[in-house]
PDB file of C-alpha atoms in Angstrom:
ATOM      1  CA  MET A   1      73.191 110.205 114.574  1.00  0.00           C
ATOM      2  CA  SER A   2      75.822 110.636 111.855  1.00  0.00           C
ATOM      3  CA  GLN A   3      76.921 107.648 109.913  1.00  0.00           C
ATOM      4  CA  LEU A   4      80.517 106.499 109.957  1.00  0.00           C
ATOM      5  CA  LYS A   5      81.663 106.410 106.197  1.00  0.00           C
ATOM      6  CA  SER A   6      84.215 104.038 105.232  1.00  0.00           C
ATOM      7  CA  PRO A   7      87.209 105.109 103.937  1.00  0.00           C
ATOM      8  CA  PRO A   8      87.576 105.779 100.138  1.00  0.00           C
ATOM      9  CA  ARG A   9      88.976 102.857  98.378  1.00  0.00           C
ATOM     10  CA  VAL A  10      92.508 102.895  96.727  1.00  0.00           C
ATOM     11  CA  SER A  11      92.638 101.752  93.086  1.00  0.00           C
ATOM     12  CA  SER A  12      95.478  99.340  92.226  1.00  0.00           C
ATOM     13  CA  ALA A  13      96.871 102.142  89.790  1.00  0.00           C
ATOM     14  CA  THR A  14      97.087 104.766  92.556  1.00  0.00           C
ATOM     15  CA  ARG A  15      99.120 102.129  94.980  1.00  0.00           C
ATOM     16  CA  ARG A  16     101.389 101.500  92.211  1.00  0.00           C
ATOM     17  CA  LEU A  17     101.897 104.981  91.338  1.00  0.00           C
ATOM     18  CA  GLY A  18     102.589 105.475  95.055  1.00  0.00           C
ATOM     19  CA  GLY A  19     104.792 102.631  95.397  1.00  0.00           C
ATOM     20  CA  LEU A  20     106.924 104.293  92.461  1.00  0.00           C
ATOM     21  CA  ILE A  21     107.059 107.659  93.709  1.00  0.00           C
ATOM     22  CA  ASP A  22     107.792 107.155  97.249  1.00  0.00           C
ATOM     23  CA  PRO A  23     111.259 105.318  96.732  1.00  0.00           C
ATOM     24  CA  MET A  24     111.918 107.640  94.068  1.00  0.00           C
ATOM     25  CA  ALA A  25     111.385 110.477  96.758  1.00  0.00           C
ATOM     26  CA  ASP A  26     113.610 108.724  98.955  1.00  0.00           C
ATOM     27  CA  LYS A  27     116.400 108.064  96.539  1.00  0.00           C
ATOM     28  CA  LEU A  28     115.910 111.719  95.435  1.00  0.00           C
ATOM     29  CA  MET A  29     116.471 112.904  98.917  1.00  0.00           C
ATOM     30  CA  LEU A  30     119.402 111.047  99.595  1.00  0.00           C
ATOM     31  CA  LEU A  31     121.011 111.856  96.190  1.00  0.00           C
ATOM     32  CA  ALA A  32     120.764 115.530  97.238  1.00  0.00           C
ATOM     33  CA  CYS A  33     122.424 114.910 100.699  1.00  0.00           C
ATOM     34  CA  PHE A  34     125.291 113.299  98.908  1.00  0.00           C
ATOM     35  CA  LEU A  35     125.535 115.956  96.476  1.00  0.00           C
ATOM     36  CA  SER A  36     125.388 118.545  99.032  1.00  0.00           C
ATOM     37  CA  LEU A  37     128.053 116.991 101.328  1.00  0.00           C
ATOM     38  CA  GLY A  38     130.280 116.038  98.466  1.00  0.00           C
ATOM     39  CA  LEU A  39     130.011 119.868  97.545  1.00  0.00           C
ATOM     40  CA  VAL A  40     131.041 120.881 100.994  1.00  0.00           C
ATOM     41  CA  GLY A  41     133.839 118.170 100.827  1.00  0.00           C
ATOM     42  CA  GLU A  42     132.311 116.206 103.538  1.00  0.00           C
ATOM     43  CA  VAL A  43     131.713 113.022 101.114  1.00  0.00           C
ATOM     44  CA  PRO A  44     134.580 112.236  98.624  1.00  0.00           C
ATOM     45  CA  ALA A  45     133.755 112.835  95.096  1.00  0.00           C
ATOM     46  CA  TRP A  46     134.266 109.288  94.078  1.00  0.00           C
ATOM     47  CA  LEU A  47     131.652 107.925  96.212  1.00  0.00           C
ATOM     48  CA  VAL A  48     129.110 110.797  95.187  1.00  0.00           C
ATOM     49  CA  TRP A  49     129.681 109.785  91.699  1.00  0.00           C
ATOM     50  CA  LEU A  50     129.310 105.874  92.860  1.00  0.00           C
ATOM     51  CA  VAL A  51     126.021 106.452  94.498  1.00  0.00           C
ATOM     52  CA  ILE A  52     124.584 108.637  91.523  1.00  0.00           C
ATOM     53  CA  GLY A  53     126.173 106.122  89.110  1.00  0.00           C
ATOM     54  CA  ARG A  54     124.423 103.343  90.513  1.00  0.00           C
ATOM     55  CA  ASP A  55     120.877 105.007  90.709  1.00  0.00           C
ATOM     56  CA  VAL A  56     121.385 105.906  86.827  1.00  0.00           C
ATOM     57  CA  VAL A  57     122.080 102.657  86.079  1.00  0.00           C
ATOM     58  CA  ILE A  58     119.023 101.217  87.961  1.00  0.00           C
ATOM     59  CA  VAL A  59     116.710 104.020  86.403  1.00  0.00           C
ATOM     60  CA  LEU A  60     118.099 103.308  82.813  1.00  0.00           C
ATOM     61  CA  GLY A  61     117.740  99.462  83.299  1.00  0.00           C
ATOM     62  CA  ALA A  62     114.229  99.786  84.623  1.00  0.00           C
ATOM     63  CA  VAL A  63     113.302 101.986  81.520  1.00  0.00           C
ATOM     64  CA  ALA A  64     115.136  99.728  79.395  1.00  0.00           C
ATOM     65  CA  TYR A  65     113.225  96.592  80.796  1.00  0.00           C
ATOM     66  CA  HIS A  66     109.736  98.203  80.795  1.00  0.00           C
ATOM     67  CA  ASN A  67     110.255  99.281  76.993  1.00  0.00           C
ATOM     68  CA  LEU A  68     111.641  96.099  76.024  1.00  0.00           C
ATOM     69  CA  ILE A  69     109.625  93.560  78.146  1.00  0.00           C
ATOM     70  CA  GLY A  70     106.645  95.398  79.674  1.00  0.00           C
ATOM     71  CA  PRO A  71     105.504  96.534  83.192  1.00  0.00           C
ATOM     72  CA  LEU A  72     108.334  96.526  85.799  1.00  0.00           C
ATOM     73  CA  GLU A  73     107.739  94.646  89.286  1.00  0.00           C
ATOM     74  CA  ALA A  74     110.245  96.429  91.199  1.00  0.00           C
ATOM     75  CA  ARG A  75     111.052  95.103  94.471  1.00  0.00           C
ATOM     76  CA  PRO A  76     114.311  96.079  96.278  1.00  0.00           C
ATOM     77  CA  SER A  77     116.908  93.331  97.224  1.00  0.00           C
ATOM     78  CA  ALA A  78     118.438  92.592 100.443  1.00  0.00           C
ATOM     79  CA  ILE A  79     121.659  94.142  99.298  1.00  0.00           C
ATOM     80  CA  SER A  80     119.852  97.291  97.998  1.00  0.00           C
ATOM     81  CA  LYS A  81     117.868  97.592 101.342  1.00  0.00           C
ATOM     82  CA  LEU A  82     121.231  97.420 103.258  1.00  0.00           C
ATOM     83  CA  THR A  83     122.918  99.938 100.701  1.00  0.00           C
ATOM     84  CA  THR A  84     120.230 102.456 101.666  1.00  0.00           C
ATOM     85  CA  LEU A  85     120.725 101.954 105.306  1.00  0.00           C
ATOM     86  CA  LEU A  86     124.249 102.403 105.208  1.00  0.00           C
ATOM     87  CA  GLN A  87     123.848 105.527 102.906  1.00  0.00           C
ATOM     88  CA  ILE A  88     121.279 107.095 105.642  1.00  0.00           C
ATOM     89  CA  LEU A  89     123.859 106.133 108.226  1.00  0.00           C
ATOM     90  CA  LEU A  90     126.869 107.983 106.886  1.00  0.00           C
ATOM     91  CA  VAL A  91     124.757 111.193 105.768  1.00  0.00           C
ATOM     92  CA  LEU A  92     123.410 111.069 109.386  1.00  0.00           C
ATOM     93  CA  ALA A  93     126.833 110.606 110.901  1.00  0.00           C
ATOM     94  CA  LEU A  94     128.334 113.423 108.881  1.00  0.00           C
ATOM     95  CA  LEU A  95     125.547 115.614 109.692  1.00  0.00           C
ATOM     96  CA  VAL A  96     125.990 114.897 113.594  1.00  0.00           C
ATOM     97  CA  ASP A  97     129.555 115.258 113.144  1.00  0.00           C
ATOM     98  CA  GLY A  98     129.011 118.743 111.899  1.00  0.00           C
ATOM     99  CA  LEU A  99     127.519 119.847 115.233  1.00  0.00           C
ATOM    100  CA  ALA A 100     129.977 121.819 117.222  1.00  0.00           C
ATOM    101  CA  ALA A 101     129.472 119.708 120.435  1.00  0.00           C
ATOM    102  CA  VAL A 102     129.566 115.965 119.130  1.00  0.00           C
ATOM    103  CA  VAL A 103     132.612 114.114 117.397  1.00  0.00           C
ATOM    104  CA  VAL A 104     132.184 111.203 115.644  1.00  0.00           C
ATOM    105  CA  PRO A 105     135.391 109.275 115.413  1.00  0.00           C
ATOM    106  CA  GLU A 106     137.378 109.447 112.186  1.00  0.00           C
ATOM    107  CA  ALA A 107     137.546 105.630 111.959  1.00  0.00           C
ATOM    108  CA  LEU A 108     133.848 105.183 112.181  1.00  0.00           C
ATOM    109  CA  LEU A 109     133.354 107.831 109.402  1.00  0.00           C
ATOM    110  CA  GLN A 110     136.026 105.900 107.214  1.00  0.00           C
ATOM    111  CA  ALA A 111     134.189 102.633 108.044  1.00  0.00           C
ATOM    112  CA  LEU A 112     130.855 103.950 106.842  1.00  0.00           C
ATOM    113  CA  ILE A 113     132.207 105.329 103.585  1.00  0.00           C
ATOM    114  CA  ALA A 114     133.963 101.749 102.843  1.00  0.00           C
ATOM    115  CA  ALA A 115     130.778  99.669 103.740  1.00  0.00           C
ATOM    116  CA  THR A 116     128.773 102.280 101.806  1.00  0.00           C
ATOM    117  CA  ALA A 117     131.095 102.265  98.889  1.00  0.00           C
ATOM    118  CA  ILE A 118     131.179  98.411  98.573  1.00  0.00           C
ATOM    119  CA  THR A 119     127.543  97.932  99.350  1.00  0.00           C
ATOM    120  CA  THR A 120     126.515 100.845  96.529  1.00  0.00           C
ATOM    121  CA  ALA A 121     129.014  98.816  93.905  1.00  0.00           C
ATOM    122  CA  ALA A 122     127.380  95.408  95.037  1.00  0.00           C
ATOM    123  CA  SER A 123     124.038  96.413  94.912  1.00  0.00           C
ATOM    124  CA  GLY A 124     124.541  98.205  91.417  1.00  0.00           C
ATOM    125  CA  ALA A 125     126.312  95.100  89.987  1.00  0.00           C
ATOM    126  CA  HIS A 126     123.184  92.843  91.324  1.00  0.00           C
ATOM    127  CA  TYR A 127     120.723  94.749  89.691  1.00  0.00           C
ATOM    128  CA  VAL A 128     122.440  94.543  86.566  1.00  0.00           C
ATOM    129  CA  TYR A 129     123.076  90.692  86.619  1.00  0.00           C
ATOM    130  CA  ALA A 130     119.588  89.984  88.098  1.00  0.00           C
ATOM    131  CA  TRP A 131     117.578  92.104  85.583  1.00  0.00           C
ATOM    132  CA  SER A 132     119.652  91.215  82.663  1.00  0.00           C
ATOM    133  CA  GLY A 133     118.955  87.576  83.314  1.00  0.00           C
ATOM    134  CA  LYS A 134     115.287  88.198  83.376  1.00  0.00           C
ATOM    135  CA  THR A 135     115.390  90.422  80.380  1.00  0.00           C
ATOM    136  CA  ARG A 136     117.017  87.359  78.518  1.00  0.00           C
ATOM    137  CA  ARG A 137     114.650  84.868  79.706  1.00  0.00           C
ATOM    138  CA  ALA A 138     111.563  87.025  78.825  1.00  0.00           C
ATOM    139  CA  LEU A 139     112.989  87.796  75.346  1.00  0.00           C
ATOM    140  CA  ALA A 140     113.752  83.686  74.922  1.00  0.00           C
ATOM    141  CA  ASP A 141     110.232  83.110  75.998  1.00  0.00           C
ATOM    142  CA  ARG A 142     108.899  85.609  73.524  1.00  0.00           C
ATOM    143  CA  ARG A 143     110.876  84.358  70.643  1.00  0.00           C
ATOM    144  CA  LYS A 144     109.508  80.480  71.742  1.00  0.00           C
ATOM    145  CA  SER A 145     105.963  81.549  71.777  1.00  0.00           C
ATOM    146  CA  PRO A 146     103.915  81.606  68.527  1.00  0.00           C
ATOM    147  CA  ALA A 147     103.018  85.106  67.613  1.00  0.00           C
TER     148      ALA A 147
END
């Protein structure tokens, strides 16, 4: 008779690392899709730059927060989740449209491009606003507390 072994415990550091790597991999995949689709002319260049710019701003903000304040508890906002969904739907629609047997209506593609652009810009602005406020509060609290 063999004994059932319990699965190994995962440390909180491992969970935290996985929690950072998984969304980063998702973002890198989406960035690669946007770059590729932009290079072949399926996505307007301005939208490719908007998507890349938003992610660069978020990463630079996270690094700055980590260096100025401390560890960052990053949770995606509702607008960020909607942005990711629309980015995925746009990439999927463009890939499906590229199939010989399927035609995605141009109006749908244009609506997805517009919605993706609006939510991408709104999400980037939301992160800047929210995290700059958190940074200001944390720095003010640090100045108030005795050293």
